[in-house]
C-alpha positions in Angstrom: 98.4 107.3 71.6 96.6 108.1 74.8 98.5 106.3 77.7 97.8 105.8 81.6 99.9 104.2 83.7 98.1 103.4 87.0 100.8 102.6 90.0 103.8 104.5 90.4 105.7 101.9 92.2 109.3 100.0 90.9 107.3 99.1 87.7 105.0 102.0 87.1 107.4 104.9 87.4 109.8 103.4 85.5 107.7 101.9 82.7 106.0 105.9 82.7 109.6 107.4 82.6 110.4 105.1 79.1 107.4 105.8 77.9 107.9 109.9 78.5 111.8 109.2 76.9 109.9 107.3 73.8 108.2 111.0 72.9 104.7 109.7 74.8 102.4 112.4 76.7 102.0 110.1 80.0 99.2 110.6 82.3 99.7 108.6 86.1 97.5 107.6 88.9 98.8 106.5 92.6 98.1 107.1 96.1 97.5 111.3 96.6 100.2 111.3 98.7 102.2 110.4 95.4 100.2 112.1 93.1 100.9 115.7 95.2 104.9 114.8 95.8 105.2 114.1 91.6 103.1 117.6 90.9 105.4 119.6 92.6 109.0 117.4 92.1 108.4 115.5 89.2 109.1 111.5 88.7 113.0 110.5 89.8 114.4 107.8 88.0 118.0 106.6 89.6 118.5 104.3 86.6 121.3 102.1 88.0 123.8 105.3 88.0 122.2 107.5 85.7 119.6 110.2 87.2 116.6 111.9 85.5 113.9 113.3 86.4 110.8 114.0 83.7 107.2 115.5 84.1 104.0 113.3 83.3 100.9 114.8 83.7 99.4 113.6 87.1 95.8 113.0 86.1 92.9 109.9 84.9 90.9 112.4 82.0 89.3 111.0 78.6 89.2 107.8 76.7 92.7 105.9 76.9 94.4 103.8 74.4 96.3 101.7 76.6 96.1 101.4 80.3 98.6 99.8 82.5 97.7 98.7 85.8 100.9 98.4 88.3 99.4 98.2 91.3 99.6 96.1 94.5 96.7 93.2 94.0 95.1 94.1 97.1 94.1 97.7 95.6 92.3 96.2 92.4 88.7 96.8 93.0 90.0 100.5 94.2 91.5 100.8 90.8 89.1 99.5 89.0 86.7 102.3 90.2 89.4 105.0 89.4 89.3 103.9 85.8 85.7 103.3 84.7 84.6 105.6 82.4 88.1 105.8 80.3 88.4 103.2 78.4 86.3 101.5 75.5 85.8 98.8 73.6 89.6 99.2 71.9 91.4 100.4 74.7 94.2 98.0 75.8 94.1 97.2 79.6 97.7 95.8 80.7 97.5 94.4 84.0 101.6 94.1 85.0 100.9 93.1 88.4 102.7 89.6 90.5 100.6 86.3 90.5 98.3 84.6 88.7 94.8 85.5 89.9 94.4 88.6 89.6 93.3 88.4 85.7 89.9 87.3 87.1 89.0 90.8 88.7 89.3 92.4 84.4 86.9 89.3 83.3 84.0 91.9 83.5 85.8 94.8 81.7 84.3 96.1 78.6 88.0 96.9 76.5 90.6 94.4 75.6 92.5 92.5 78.1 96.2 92.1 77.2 98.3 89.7 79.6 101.8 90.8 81.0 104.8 90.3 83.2 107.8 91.8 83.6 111.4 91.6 85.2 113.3 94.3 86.7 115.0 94.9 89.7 113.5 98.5 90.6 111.7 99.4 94.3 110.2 103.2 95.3 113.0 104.9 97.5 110.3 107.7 98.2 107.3 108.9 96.9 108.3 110.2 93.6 111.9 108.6 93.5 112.1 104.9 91.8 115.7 103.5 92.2 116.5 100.8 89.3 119.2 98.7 90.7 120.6 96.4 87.5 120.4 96.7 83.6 117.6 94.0 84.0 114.5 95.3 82.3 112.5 92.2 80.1 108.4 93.1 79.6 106.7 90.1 78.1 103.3 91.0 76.7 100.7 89.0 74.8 101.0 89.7 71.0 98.9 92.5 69.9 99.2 95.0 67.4 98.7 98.8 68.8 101.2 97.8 71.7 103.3 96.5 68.7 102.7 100.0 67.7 103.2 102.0 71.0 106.8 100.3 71.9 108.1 100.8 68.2 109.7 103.8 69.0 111.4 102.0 72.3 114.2 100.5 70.8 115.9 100.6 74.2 113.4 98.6 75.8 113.8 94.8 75.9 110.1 93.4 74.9 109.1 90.1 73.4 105.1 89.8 72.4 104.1 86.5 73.2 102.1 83.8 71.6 102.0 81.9 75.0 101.3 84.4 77.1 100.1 82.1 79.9 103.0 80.3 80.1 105.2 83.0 80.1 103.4 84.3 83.4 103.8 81.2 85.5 107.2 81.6 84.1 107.9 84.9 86.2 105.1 83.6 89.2 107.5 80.6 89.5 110.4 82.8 90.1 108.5 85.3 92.4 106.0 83.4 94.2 109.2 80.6 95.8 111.9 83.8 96.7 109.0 86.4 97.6 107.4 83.4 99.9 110.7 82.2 101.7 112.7 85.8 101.6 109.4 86.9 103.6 109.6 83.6 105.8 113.2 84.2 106.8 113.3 87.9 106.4 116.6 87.0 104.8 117.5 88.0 100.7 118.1 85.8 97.4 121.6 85.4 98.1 121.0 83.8 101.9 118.0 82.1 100.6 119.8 80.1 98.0 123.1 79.5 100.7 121.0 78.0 103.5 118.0 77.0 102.1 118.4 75.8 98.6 116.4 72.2 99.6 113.4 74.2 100.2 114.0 76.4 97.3 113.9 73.4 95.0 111.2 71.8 97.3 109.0 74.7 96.4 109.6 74.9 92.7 109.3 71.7 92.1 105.1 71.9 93.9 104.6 75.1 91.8 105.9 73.5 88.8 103.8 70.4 89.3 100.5 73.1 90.3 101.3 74.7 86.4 101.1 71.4 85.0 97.4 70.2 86.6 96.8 74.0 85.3 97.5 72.8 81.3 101.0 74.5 81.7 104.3 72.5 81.4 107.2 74.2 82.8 109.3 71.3 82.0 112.9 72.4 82.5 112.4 76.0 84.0 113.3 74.8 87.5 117.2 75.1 86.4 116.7 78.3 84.7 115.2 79.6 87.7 117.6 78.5 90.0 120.3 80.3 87.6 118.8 83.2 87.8 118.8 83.3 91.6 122.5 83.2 91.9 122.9 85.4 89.4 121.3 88.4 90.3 122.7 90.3 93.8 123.0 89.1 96.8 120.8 91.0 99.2 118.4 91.5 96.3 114.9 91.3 98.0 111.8 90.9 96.6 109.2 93.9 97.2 106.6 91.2 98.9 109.7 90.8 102.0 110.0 94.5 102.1 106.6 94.9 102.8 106.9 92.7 105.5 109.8 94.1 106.7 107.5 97.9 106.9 104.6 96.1 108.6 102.5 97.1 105.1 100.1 95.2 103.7 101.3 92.5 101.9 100.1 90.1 98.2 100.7 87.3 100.3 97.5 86.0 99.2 98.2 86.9 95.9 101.9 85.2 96.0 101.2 82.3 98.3 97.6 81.9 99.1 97.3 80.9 95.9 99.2 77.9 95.5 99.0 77.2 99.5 95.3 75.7 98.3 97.0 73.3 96.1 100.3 72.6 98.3 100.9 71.6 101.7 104.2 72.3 101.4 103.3 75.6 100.6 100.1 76.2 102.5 102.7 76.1 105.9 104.5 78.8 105.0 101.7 80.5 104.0 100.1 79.5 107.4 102.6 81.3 109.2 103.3 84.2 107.1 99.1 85.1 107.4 100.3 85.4 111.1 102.5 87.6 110.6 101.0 89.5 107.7 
């Protein structure tokens, strides 16, 4: 299969490395900064302990299979220019990007959408250099057959193809959108977060929860799980909308927090302030 993965961030690089391991000729896209630095090094992976480095081709040419978009949600449109012209009517576009909106920019597409999320614990270190921190690696994709197909030689790779894909997002944007909004608040990591403020942590679940539900989506019993998870992964585990911050980049705050801020008060304050700082 012909593969592209656009984004060569945390998710991108590393989903490009598996994909290289899995015996697949990879072409990626990023900034041209990136794109010169991983022509002349290669892509790093510092997979928790483990190092490797591999080769993909550093490129956008022909008709694609599948295409994975891993970009920041701010660069969409930008992205969306890059790829026109390579894909078709049975190319598989795989948007793996945080939030919930951002599915509306592919509505106009002309190839098959297919819905995604993943967790893992991975940030860019440097331009070609992606540092995977823990074990944790879970892609949930909507069910579909020829990435049934592309991830059966992966056996490594922890995937479930969902029939509820929908749910399965506002799964992860519950998780993501209440520590990436409050980390970036407090400029502090999941471990303070869940110390000092755990009232506003459950506060905020429980508004994005009952958002889901006006949205058709019944998260019914996902706040504990959530709330699990938090003390379970490391303590000054950040989430990569706080690093922005902390960088003065730009930031998916509108992506994270605007969009639940127009159904929240709760919400919209912190997203009030953070647009001040942003």
């Amino acid at each position: 299969m012909k593969v592209l993965v656009v984004g060569v961030g945390g998710v991108g690089g590393y989903l490009a490395y598996k994909l290289i391991k899995c015996g697949y000729d990879v072409d990626v896209f990023a900034t041209e900064k990136t794109n010169e630095k991983i022509k002349k090094e290669g892509l790093k992976i510092i997979d928790v302990n483990k190092e490797e480095t591999v080769y993909p081709d550093v490129k956008i040419n022909g008709i694609y299979d599948v295409i994975f978009v891993t970009t920041k949600s701010y660069n969409l449109d930008e992205v969306l220019k890059e790829i026109e012209g390579h894909y078709g009517t049975n190319t598989r576009i795989v948007p793996i990007l945080n939030g919930i909106g951002h599915f509306e920019k592919f509505k106009n597409i002309n190839a098959k959408l297919i819905k995604a999320c993943i967790y893992i614990l991975s940030n860019k270190s440097s331009l070609n250099v992606i540092h995977k921190k823990t074990p944790l690696f879970y892609l949930c994709v909507e069910k579909d057959e020829i990435l049934e197909k592309l991830f059966e030689p992966c056996s490594d790779l922890k995937i479930k193809f969902s029939e509820d894909i929908d749910k399965d997002i506002w799964k992860k944007y519950l998780f993501i959108s209440t520590f990436a909004t409050l980390q970036s608040y407090y400029q502090k990591p999941t471990g303070w977060i869940m110390e000092e403020k755990r009232d506003e942590v459950e506060k905020f679940l429980d508004e994005v929860i009952k958002i889901a539900s006006k949205e058709g989506i019944d998260l019914k019993g996902e706040k504990e799980r959530v709330i699990k998870q938090a003390l379970n992964i490391p303590y000054e585990s950040k989430m990569s909308m706080q690093i922005d911050f902390e960088k003065g980049n730009k930031t998916e705050v509108d992506n994270l927090t605007g969009y639940l801020a127009e159904k929240s008060e709760f919400i919209n304050d912190f997203y009030k302030k953070l647009k001040e700082k942003a």
